Short mmCIF file of C-alpha atoms in Angstrom, two decimals:
data_model
loop_
_atom_site.label_atom_id
_atom_site.label_comp_id
_atom_site.label_asym_id
_atom_site.label_seq_id
_atom_site.Cartn_x
_atom_site.Cartn_y
_atom_site.Cartn_z
CA MET A 1 20.95 -27.54 38.43
CA GLN A 2 20.79 -31.28 37.88
CA SER A 3 24.19 -32.99 38.03
CA LEU A 4 25.53 -34.99 35.10
CA ALA A 5 25.51 -38.13 37.24
CA GLY A 6 21.87 -37.49 38.03
CA SER A 7 21.08 -37.01 34.37
CA LEU A 8 22.77 -40.29 33.51
CA ALA A 9 20.83 -42.11 36.21
CA MET A 10 17.59 -40.72 34.78
CA LEU A 11 18.59 -41.85 31.30
CA ARG A 12 19.41 -45.34 32.54
CA ARG A 13 15.93 -45.57 34.00
CA SER A 14 14.40 -44.34 30.73
CA PRO A 15 16.72 -45.30 27.85
CA ARG A 16 14.44 -43.81 25.19
CA ARG A 17 15.28 -40.31 26.36
CA LEU A 18 18.94 -40.43 25.45
CA LEU A 19 19.21 -39.72 21.75
CA ALA A 20 16.27 -37.35 21.93
CA ALA A 21 18.22 -35.44 24.54
CA GLY A 22 20.83 -34.42 22.01
CA ALA A 23 22.03 -31.39 23.89
CA LEU A 24 22.92 -33.47 26.92
CA ALA A 25 24.70 -36.05 24.79
CA LEU A 26 26.79 -33.47 22.97
CA ALA A 27 27.53 -31.70 26.23
CA GLY A 28 28.88 -35.04 27.46
CA LEU A 29 31.21 -35.18 24.47
CA ALA A 30 32.62 -31.79 25.39
CA LEU A 31 33.43 -32.84 28.96
CA PRO A 32 36.71 -34.47 29.94
CA LEU A 33 36.32 -38.23 30.18
CA SER A 34 37.40 -38.07 33.82
CA VAL A 35 34.02 -36.51 34.59
CA HIS A 36 32.48 -39.94 33.99
CA ALA A 37 34.91 -41.78 36.23
CA ASP A 38 32.25 -42.16 38.93
CA ASN A 39 30.91 -45.11 36.95
CA LYS A 40 34.05 -47.14 36.28
CA ALA A 41 32.09 -50.27 35.46
CA LEU A 42 30.74 -48.61 32.33
CA TRP A 43 33.59 -46.31 31.38
CA ASP A 44 37.12 -46.96 32.60
CA THR A 45 39.22 -44.04 31.39
CA SER A 46 42.53 -45.48 32.60
CA GLN A 47 42.54 -48.47 30.23
CA GLN A 48 39.80 -49.05 27.69
CA TRP A 49 39.91 -52.27 25.68
CA VAL A 50 37.80 -52.24 22.55
CA GLY A 51 37.15 -54.93 19.97
CA THR A 52 38.68 -53.90 16.64
CA TRP A 53 37.83 -57.22 14.97
CA GLY A 54 35.82 -60.26 15.90
CA THR A 55 34.00 -63.27 14.60
CA ALA A 56 31.54 -65.75 16.06
CA PRO A 57 32.66 -69.37 16.53
CA ALA A 58 30.58 -72.43 15.75
CA GLY A 59 31.06 -76.18 15.86
CA PRO A 60 32.16 -78.76 16.45
CA PRO A 61 31.90 -79.46 12.71
CA LEU A 62 30.66 -82.70 11.25
CA PRO A 63 33.50 -85.22 10.71
CA ALA A 64 33.61 -84.53 6.98
CA GLN A 65 33.94 -80.79 7.64
CA THR A 66 36.56 -81.00 10.39
CA GLN A 67 39.99 -79.54 9.65
CA THR A 68 43.03 -81.21 11.22
CA PHE A 69 46.40 -79.53 11.79
CA THR A 70 49.51 -81.54 12.62
CA ASP A 71 52.42 -79.65 14.18
CA GLN A 72 51.60 -76.60 12.04
CA THR A 73 51.34 -72.83 12.30
CA LEU A 74 48.19 -70.97 11.36
CA ARG A 75 48.59 -67.42 10.08
CA LEU A 76 45.17 -65.82 10.35
CA ILE A 77 44.50 -62.46 8.68
CA VAL A 78 42.08 -60.01 10.26
CA HIS A 79 41.01 -56.52 9.18
CA THR A 80 40.85 -53.89 11.91
CA SER A 81 38.16 -51.27 12.40
CA ILE A 82 39.68 -49.00 15.07
CA GLY A 83 43.33 -48.39 15.91
CA GLY A 84 45.15 -48.49 19.22
CA SER A 85 48.52 -48.52 20.93
CA GLN A 86 48.33 -51.99 22.49
CA VAL A 87 46.74 -55.21 21.31
CA ARG A 88 45.56 -58.56 22.67
CA ILE A 89 43.73 -61.55 21.20
CA ARG A 90 41.02 -63.94 22.31
CA VAL A 91 41.45 -67.62 21.49
CA SER A 92 38.51 -69.96 21.96
CA ASN A 93 38.08 -73.64 22.74
CA GLU A 94 34.48 -72.99 23.73
CA LEU A 95 33.07 -75.66 21.43
CA GLY A 96 35.86 -78.17 21.94
CA THR A 97 35.67 -81.27 24.11
CA THR A 98 39.41 -81.79 24.60
CA PRO A 99 42.16 -79.38 25.73
CA LEU A 100 43.61 -77.09 23.06
CA ARG A 101 47.38 -76.59 23.20
CA ILE A 102 48.73 -73.30 21.83
CA GLY A 103 52.50 -73.77 21.61
CA ALA A 104 53.28 -70.19 20.60
CA ALA A 105 51.45 -67.11 19.36
CA HIS A 106 52.58 -63.94 17.60
CA ILE A 107 50.89 -60.89 16.15
CA ALA A 108 52.19 -58.52 13.47
CA LEU A 109 51.13 -56.06 10.83
CA ARG A 110 50.35 -57.92 7.61
CA GLN A 111 52.28 -56.76 4.55
CA SER A 112 50.71 -58.93 1.84
CA GLY A 113 49.67 -62.54 1.53
CA ALA A 114 51.19 -64.44 4.44
CA ASP A 115 54.09 -61.96 4.83
CA ILE A 116 54.38 -59.56 7.75
CA VAL A 117 55.80 -56.03 7.97
CA PRO A 118 59.44 -56.20 9.10
CA GLY A 119 59.90 -55.08 12.68
CA SER A 120 56.22 -55.37 13.59
CA ASP A 121 56.25 -58.94 14.93
CA ARG A 122 55.32 -59.28 18.61
CA VAL A 123 55.39 -62.38 20.82
CA LEU A 124 52.11 -62.96 22.63
CA THR A 125 51.94 -64.45 26.10
CA PHE A 126 49.08 -65.88 28.13
CA SER A 127 49.23 -65.21 31.88
CA GLY A 128 52.93 -64.54 31.38
CA ALA A 129 53.71 -67.78 29.49
CA THR A 130 54.44 -68.19 25.78
CA ALA A 131 52.33 -71.37 25.62
CA ILE A 132 48.97 -72.27 27.10
CA THR A 133 46.52 -75.16 27.23
CA VAL A 134 42.95 -73.95 26.81
CA PRO A 135 40.40 -76.11 28.68
CA PRO A 136 37.37 -77.47 26.82
CA GLY A 137 34.54 -74.96 26.78
CA ALA A 138 36.76 -71.98 27.64
CA PRO A 139 38.33 -68.95 25.94
CA VAL A 140 41.62 -67.28 26.87
CA LEU A 141 42.88 -63.72 26.50
CA SER A 142 46.50 -63.00 25.68
CA ASP A 143 48.46 -60.49 27.68
CA PRO A 144 48.62 -57.00 26.15
CA VAL A 145 51.56 -56.16 23.91
CA ALA A 146 52.62 -52.78 22.56
CA LEU A 147 51.91 -52.39 18.85
CA ASN A 148 50.67 -49.37 16.92
CA VAL A 149 47.63 -50.94 15.32
CA PRO A 150 46.20 -48.86 12.46
CA ALA A 151 42.51 -48.43 11.81
CA LEU A 152 41.32 -50.23 8.66
CA GLY A 153 44.53 -52.24 8.44
CA ASP A 154 45.44 -55.92 8.32
CA LEU A 155 46.95 -57.91 11.18
CA ALA A 156 48.49 -61.38 11.01
CA VAL A 157 47.87 -63.59 14.04
CA SER A 158 50.07 -66.69 14.07
CA LEU A 159 49.21 -69.71 16.24
CA TYR A 160 51.50 -72.73 16.53
CA LEU A 161 49.59 -75.96 17.19
CA PRO A 162 51.92 -78.77 18.34
CA GLY A 163 50.78 -82.33 17.81
CA GLU A 164 47.52 -83.15 16.05
CA VAL A 165 44.72 -80.62 16.57
CA GLN A 166 41.17 -80.68 15.24
CA ALA A 167 39.47 -77.34 14.66
CA THR A 168 36.38 -77.97 16.76
CA THR A 169 35.85 -74.26 17.47
CA ILE A 170 35.83 -72.41 14.17
CA HIS A 171 34.20 -69.71 12.09
CA GLY A 172 33.60 -71.63 8.91
CA SER A 173 33.11 -68.87 6.32
CA ALA A 174 35.70 -66.14 6.69
CA PHE A 175 35.67 -64.78 3.10
CA GLN A 176 39.33 -64.20 3.88
CA THR A 177 42.38 -66.20 2.79
CA ASN A 178 44.30 -67.61 5.75
CA TYR A 179 47.44 -69.70 5.74
CA VAL A 180 48.59 -73.09 7.09
CA SER A 181 52.32 -73.72 7.27
CA LEU A 182 54.50 -76.71 6.62
CA PRO A 183 55.19 -78.66 9.85
CA GLY A 184 56.90 -76.53 12.49
CA ASN A 185 56.68 -73.40 14.59
CA PHE A 186 56.86 -70.45 12.19
CA THR A 187 54.98 -67.92 14.33
CA GLY A 188 57.83 -65.40 14.05
CA ALA A 189 58.67 -66.00 10.38
CA ALA A 190 58.55 -62.93 8.16
CA THR A 191 57.45 -65.16 5.28
CA LEU A 192 55.38 -68.18 6.22
CA PRO A 193 56.31 -71.44 4.43
CA THR A 194 52.75 -72.14 3.35
CA GLN A 195 51.46 -75.65 2.79
CA ARG A 196 47.87 -74.67 2.00
CA THR A 197 45.31 -71.89 2.40
CA ILE A 198 41.93 -71.94 4.12
CA THR A 199 38.97 -69.56 4.17
CA SER A 200 37.97 -70.03 7.78
CA TRP A 201 39.10 -68.72 11.18
CA PRO A 202 39.92 -71.58 13.57
CA PHE A 203 40.10 -70.73 17.29
CA LEU A 204 40.63 -66.95 16.93
CA THR A 205 37.49 -65.00 17.87
CA GLU A 206 38.53 -61.45 18.78
CA VAL A 207 41.30 -58.87 18.56
CA ASP A 208 41.18 -55.93 20.98
CA VAL A 209 43.09 -52.68 21.07
CA GLU A 210 43.65 -50.29 23.94
CA ALA A 211 41.79 -47.13 22.95
CA PRO A 212 40.77 -44.88 25.88
CA GLY A 213 37.49 -43.12 25.23
CA ALA A 214 36.43 -45.62 22.57
CA GLY A 215 33.67 -48.22 22.25
CA ALA A 216 32.53 -51.04 20.00
CA ILE A 217 29.49 -51.65 17.82
CA VAL A 218 28.52 -55.33 17.66
CA ALA A 219 26.72 -56.57 14.54
CA LEU A 220 24.72 -59.69 15.44
CA GLY A 221 23.37 -61.61 12.51
CA ASP A 222 23.45 -64.40 9.95
CA SER A 223 25.14 -64.84 6.55
CA ILE A 224 24.14 -61.39 5.33
CA THR A 225 26.13 -59.87 8.20
CA ASP A 226 28.85 -62.52 7.87
CA GLY A 227 29.46 -61.36 4.28
CA ALA A 228 28.21 -64.32 2.28
CA VAL A 229 28.91 -64.11 -1.47
CA THR A 230 31.00 -60.93 -1.14
CA THR A 231 34.44 -60.76 -2.71
CA ILE A 232 37.05 -62.80 -0.81
CA ASP A 233 39.84 -60.72 0.77
CA ALA A 234 38.08 -57.44 -0.11
CA ASN A 235 36.42 -56.75 3.28
CA ARG A 236 33.10 -55.84 1.67
CA ARG A 237 30.83 -57.06 4.46
CA TRP A 238 28.43 -54.31 5.57
CA PRO A 239 30.06 -54.10 9.06
CA ASP A 240 33.45 -53.54 7.36
CA LEU A 241 31.95 -50.80 5.22
CA LEU A 242 30.32 -49.22 8.27
CA ALA A 243 33.78 -49.14 9.86
CA VAL A 244 35.13 -47.35 6.78
CA ARG A 245 32.38 -44.74 7.07
CA LEU A 246 33.10 -44.22 10.75
CA GLN A 247 36.80 -43.71 10.08
CA THR A 248 36.55 -41.54 6.98
CA THR A 249 33.28 -39.60 7.00
CA ARG A 250 33.27 -36.06 8.35
CA ASP A 251 29.58 -35.54 9.03
CA GLN A 252 28.16 -32.31 10.34
CA ALA A 253 27.54 -32.42 14.09
CA ALA A 254 25.46 -30.10 16.19
CA GLY A 255 27.51 -27.34 17.73
CA VAL A 256 30.44 -27.74 15.31
CA LYS A 257 30.71 -25.08 12.60
CA VAL A 258 32.37 -26.11 9.37
CA SER A 259 33.19 -24.00 6.35
CA PRO A 260 32.31 -26.11 3.30
CA ASP A 261 35.01 -24.36 1.32
CA ALA A 262 37.96 -24.69 3.65
CA PRO A 263 37.34 -26.59 6.90
CA SER A 264 40.18 -26.15 9.32
CA ALA A 265 42.36 -29.10 10.25
CA SER A 266 41.22 -28.87 13.87
CA THR A 267 37.54 -28.86 12.91
CA SER A 268 38.04 -31.80 10.55
CA ALA A 269 39.80 -33.70 13.31
CA ALA A 270 36.99 -32.95 15.74
CA LEU A 271 34.37 -34.21 13.31
CA GLN A 272 36.30 -37.37 12.54
CA ALA A 273 36.84 -37.98 16.25
CA LEU A 274 33.08 -38.25 16.70
CA ASN A 275 33.09 -41.34 14.49
CA SER A 276 36.58 -42.83 14.67
CA ARG A 277 36.32 -43.74 18.35
CA LEU A 278 34.11 -46.70 17.44
CA GLY A 279 35.21 -50.20 16.52
CA VAL A 280 32.93 -52.61 14.66
CA VAL A 281 32.84 -56.30 15.59
CA ASN A 282 31.11 -58.72 13.21
CA ARG A 283 29.25 -61.53 14.99
CA GLY A 284 27.41 -62.86 11.96
CA ILE A 285 27.31 -66.60 11.23
CA GLY A 286 26.09 -68.07 7.95
CA GLY A 287 22.88 -70.05 8.46
CA ASN A 288 22.33 -68.67 11.96
CA ARG A 289 18.86 -68.33 13.46
CA LEU A 290 17.45 -66.25 16.28
CA LEU A 291 15.42 -68.94 18.01
CA ARG A 292 16.89 -72.36 17.21
CA ASP A 293 20.20 -74.18 17.32
CA PRO A 294 21.54 -75.55 14.01
CA GLY A 295 20.58 -79.21 14.34
CA GLU A 296 22.54 -81.19 11.75
CA GLN A 297 24.45 -78.13 10.50
CA PRO A 298 26.72 -77.22 13.45
CA LEU A 299 28.63 -74.57 11.51
CA PHE A 300 25.40 -72.53 11.41
CA GLY A 301 26.09 -71.72 15.06
CA ARG A 302 24.04 -71.72 18.21
CA ALA A 303 20.84 -69.67 18.19
CA ALA A 304 21.45 -65.94 18.64
CA LEU A 305 19.57 -66.11 21.94
CA ALA A 306 21.94 -68.85 23.11
CA ARG A 307 25.18 -67.17 21.99
CA PHE A 308 24.22 -63.64 23.04
CA ASP A 309 26.32 -63.49 26.22
CA ARG A 310 29.42 -64.89 24.49
CA ASP A 311 29.20 -62.94 21.26
CA VAL A 312 27.72 -59.64 22.42
CA LEU A 313 28.17 -59.03 26.14
CA ALA A 314 31.69 -60.49 26.26
CA THR A 315 32.92 -58.24 23.43
CA ALA A 316 35.46 -55.77 24.76
CA GLY A 317 34.07 -52.25 25.00
CA VAL A 318 30.64 -53.07 23.57
CA ARG A 319 28.48 -49.91 23.49
CA TYR A 320 25.94 -50.56 20.73
CA LEU A 321 24.21 -53.57 19.18
CA ILE A 322 22.80 -53.85 15.65
CA VAL A 323 20.51 -56.86 15.16
CA LEU A 324 19.84 -58.29 11.69
CA ILE A 325 18.59 -61.82 12.14
CA GLY A 326 15.44 -63.85 11.56
CA ILE A 327 15.35 -64.54 7.83
CA ASN A 328 16.69 -68.08 8.36
CA ASP A 329 14.09 -68.72 11.08
CA ILE A 330 11.54 -67.92 8.37
CA GLY A 331 13.20 -69.56 5.38
CA HIS A 332 14.95 -72.67 6.70
CA PRO A 333 11.99 -74.81 7.88
CA GLY A 334 11.13 -77.27 5.15
CA THR A 335 14.54 -77.08 3.45
CA GLY A 336 17.30 -79.69 3.61
CA THR A 337 17.21 -81.50 6.94
CA ILE A 338 15.30 -78.75 8.77
CA PRO A 339 11.74 -79.91 9.43
CA VAL A 340 8.62 -77.92 8.62
CA SER A 341 7.67 -78.30 12.30
CA GLU A 342 10.26 -75.58 13.08
CA ALA A 343 8.25 -72.96 11.17
CA VAL A 344 7.90 -69.68 13.06
CA THR A 345 5.29 -66.97 13.31
CA ALA A 346 5.96 -63.26 13.47
CA GLN A 347 5.02 -63.37 17.14
CA ASP A 348 7.67 -66.04 17.78
CA LEU A 349 10.34 -63.79 16.32
CA ILE A 350 9.04 -60.69 18.09
CA ALA A 351 9.27 -62.53 21.42
CA GLY A 352 12.90 -63.38 20.59
CA TYR A 353 13.74 -59.78 19.66
CA ARG A 354 12.23 -58.60 22.92
CA GLN A 355 14.56 -60.93 24.80
CA LEU A 356 17.60 -59.52 22.99
CA ILE A 357 16.47 -55.99 23.74
CA ALA A 358 15.84 -56.73 27.42
CA ARG A 359 19.16 -58.52 27.92
CA ALA A 360 21.11 -55.74 26.21
CA HIS A 361 19.33 -53.02 28.16
CA VAL A 362 20.20 -54.71 31.45
CA LYS A 363 23.83 -54.00 30.51
CA GLY A 364 23.08 -50.48 29.30
CA ILE A 365 23.49 -51.30 25.59
CA PRO A 366 21.10 -49.67 23.07
CA VAL A 367 19.80 -52.05 20.40
CA TYR A 368 19.17 -50.98 16.82
CA GLY A 369 16.83 -53.28 14.92
CA ALA A 370 17.38 -53.85 11.21
CA THR A 371 14.57 -54.84 8.89
CA LEU A 372 14.83 -58.20 7.11
CA THR A 373 15.87 -57.93 3.47
CA PRO A 374 13.89 -59.30 0.47
CA PHE A 375 14.21 -62.93 -0.60
CA GLU A 376 11.56 -63.66 -3.21
CA GLY A 377 12.91 -65.81 -6.03
CA THR A 378 15.83 -67.17 -4.04
CA VAL A 379 17.56 -70.13 -5.66
CA PHE A 380 17.39 -72.23 -2.48
CA PRO A 381 14.46 -74.67 -2.92
CA GLY A 382 11.65 -74.19 -0.43
CA TYR A 383 13.28 -71.21 1.27
CA TYR A 384 10.75 -68.71 -0.10
CA THR A 385 6.98 -69.09 -0.10
CA PRO A 386 4.23 -66.45 -0.05
CA GLU A 387 3.39 -67.56 3.49
CA LYS A 388 6.99 -67.00 4.60
CA GLU A 389 6.99 -63.60 2.91
CA ALA A 390 3.92 -62.67 4.96
CA VAL A 391 5.89 -63.44 8.13
CA ARG A 392 8.78 -61.26 6.96
CA GLN A 393 6.42 -58.38 6.22
CA ALA A 394 4.77 -58.68 9.62
CA VAL A 395 8.14 -58.73 11.36
CA ASN A 396 9.35 -55.67 9.45
CA ASN A 397 6.14 -53.79 10.20
CA TRP A 398 6.67 -54.49 13.90
CA ILE A 399 10.34 -53.45 13.79
CA ARG A 400 9.39 -50.17 12.12
CA SER A 401 6.31 -49.30 14.16
CA SER A 402 6.59 -50.85 17.62
CA ASP A 403 9.13 -48.35 19.00
CA GLU A 404 10.70 -51.20 21.01
CA PHE A 405 14.12 -51.13 19.40
CA ASP A 406 16.12 -48.06 20.31
CA ALA A 407 16.29 -47.17 16.61
CA VAL A 408 15.43 -48.76 13.28
CA ILE A 409 17.86 -49.32 10.39
CA ASP A 410 15.85 -50.01 7.26
CA PHE A 411 18.01 -52.46 5.33
CA ASP A 412 14.90 -53.74 3.53
CA ARG A 413 14.25 -50.37 1.96
CA ALA A 414 17.95 -49.87 1.25
CA VAL A 415 18.27 -52.92 -1.02
CA ARG A 416 14.79 -53.76 -2.32
CA ASP A 417 13.63 -53.17 -5.88
CA PRO A 418 11.16 -50.24 -5.79
CA SER A 419 9.26 -51.74 -8.71
CA HIS A 420 9.08 -55.17 -7.02
CA PRO A 421 9.60 -54.62 -3.27
CA THR A 422 9.59 -58.31 -2.34
CA ARG A 423 12.72 -58.80 -4.46
CA MET A 424 16.23 -57.40 -4.12
CA LEU A 425 17.27 -54.69 -6.57
CA PRO A 426 19.14 -56.50 -9.37
CA ALA A 427 22.15 -54.19 -9.02
CA TYR A 428 22.50 -55.27 -5.38
CA ASP A 429 21.76 -58.98 -5.90
CA SER A 430 24.60 -61.50 -5.66
CA GLY A 431 22.64 -63.76 -8.00
CA ASP A 432 21.01 -66.02 -5.42
CA HIS A 433 18.26 -63.45 -4.70
CA LEU A 434 18.96 -63.66 -0.97
CA HIS A 435 22.46 -62.28 -0.32
CA PRO A 436 23.51 -58.77 -1.38
CA ASN A 437 26.63 -58.40 -3.50
CA ASP A 438 29.46 -55.95 -2.71
CA LEU A 439 27.41 -53.01 -3.98
CA GLY A 440 24.41 -54.11 -1.96
CA MET A 441 26.56 -54.32 1.16
CA GLN A 442 27.65 -50.73 0.52
CA ALA A 443 24.01 -49.67 0.25
CA MET A 444 23.33 -51.33 3.60
CA ALA A 445 26.27 -49.61 5.26
CA ASN A 446 25.17 -46.28 3.80
CA ALA A 447 21.69 -46.77 5.26
CA ILE A 448 23.00 -46.56 8.83
CA PRO A 449 22.79 -42.99 10.19
CA LEU A 450 26.10 -42.27 11.90
CA ASP A 451 24.48 -39.97 14.43
CA LEU A 452 23.05 -43.08 16.11
CA PHE A 453 26.53 -43.55 17.55
CA ARG A 454 27.26 -40.00 18.64
CA GLY A 455 27.25 -38.62 22.15
CA SER A 456 25.89 -41.55 24.09
CA VAL A 457 29.21 -43.39 24.02
CA ALA A 458 30.75 -40.98 26.51
CA ALA A 459 27.62 -39.54 28.05
CA ALA A 460 25.59 -42.57 29.06
CA PRO A 461 25.37 -46.34 28.63
CA ALA A 462 22.18 -46.61 26.65
CA GLY A 463 19.91 -44.61 24.42
CA SER A 464 17.31 -44.70 21.73
CA ARG A 465 15.57 -42.86 18.99
CA SER A 466 11.97 -43.37 18.10
CA ALA A 467 10.91 -44.41 14.63
CA SER A 468 9.49 -40.95 13.94
CA GLU A 469 12.76 -39.30 14.97
CA LEU A 470 14.82 -41.66 12.82
CA THR A 471 13.20 -40.44 9.61
CA SER A 472 14.90 -37.08 10.10
CA VAL A 473 18.48 -38.34 10.30
CA GLY A 474 19.10 -39.01 6.65
CA SER A 475 19.67 -42.21 4.79
CA ALA A 476 17.31 -44.74 6.36
CA PRO A 477 13.70 -43.64 5.69
CA LEU A 478 10.99 -45.81 7.15
CA GLY A 479 8.20 -47.50 5.23
#
């Protein structure tokens, strides 16, 4: 009888066998995690750090866009996806050119606004010290601290910045209210004395929890993944809504019998465990492109191909990658300061997708390709043309039919108007005919079959499902 280790080695050599081999995957779920300890590099059962929240930094901003803090405390609010018993943060000066001084850092459960839950405040240290200077171009991880972090909850990360600090490494569009204090170190204050609010995330790029047996889904994309035009402070980005589904949906799984009338508590817990072991980390950046850097718009972020190692591979516990990017490569050329000479063909984008797939597969990460959503009639001058629409259609046809992604998530079909498929359904349209509204984001999250994330987390590092197989899993039919 073939050993489990042998089976995993075979699957690593042929990643497209994994999700098709459902029996093996589910058998892996039934085994103790210690069985997989022979491959510690992929699955460390003694201490598993997993991203519960993340964002992608950009910058340095143009002078007119640069935020300056002078002897102030930032209280940054983040919404978790998965829970854990310990927590750490990642602070980034990766786009800065001068050292970044963090005078103090705390983390706590957020109560409301800038207030924290009494008794939940924790001092963060870096290499044992309460302060650290982050070199230009580098990130730092805090030391772990014990805190019962809930899934789908809010954390408050407080950073004291002594002296004058410019936010050269920043996620510009948070769609989340964050807080800047009056002068002083208020990292441990239950109520922050707020001078002003901001809707960006300076310096903070990831929050990890210790969650043995868990893994993270990374969503790599542009403004549609970032949550553009969704309701501020509501966490209605499609990755947030996917996290809600993973934590709350009890889907039927092979080998688990459920009475629809009265499922037992143990069965319900088993079903939820299949999903709730997965964090979701949002690496979308508004204006981002697959192939090109931002030129005169630095907050659009480096090209996805350029930031891939930082934003995907460096994410704690990454196990899956969802890719939704390319619409700005198609739409941007000929708008604003972006020259027509940067126009792309479908083959240009396909070559870029193949690079993402290859680089992820080297690390054993399956890649799920999402179709590009409709944009006819967009209010941004020059962004849509019939010629650009032809490129989008060709790209989507390749994503659906090439069988090169490990699975296909059909966001195009999820949000398009059936009576006018090159336009977004009015009920899902934010009004700019490019970005989905809150309801459209929910439709996108609902279009992701949860069984894409079952089994292969514990059983093997990579896997796939062919386009023909995907049509049988539920809510993402292919066109």
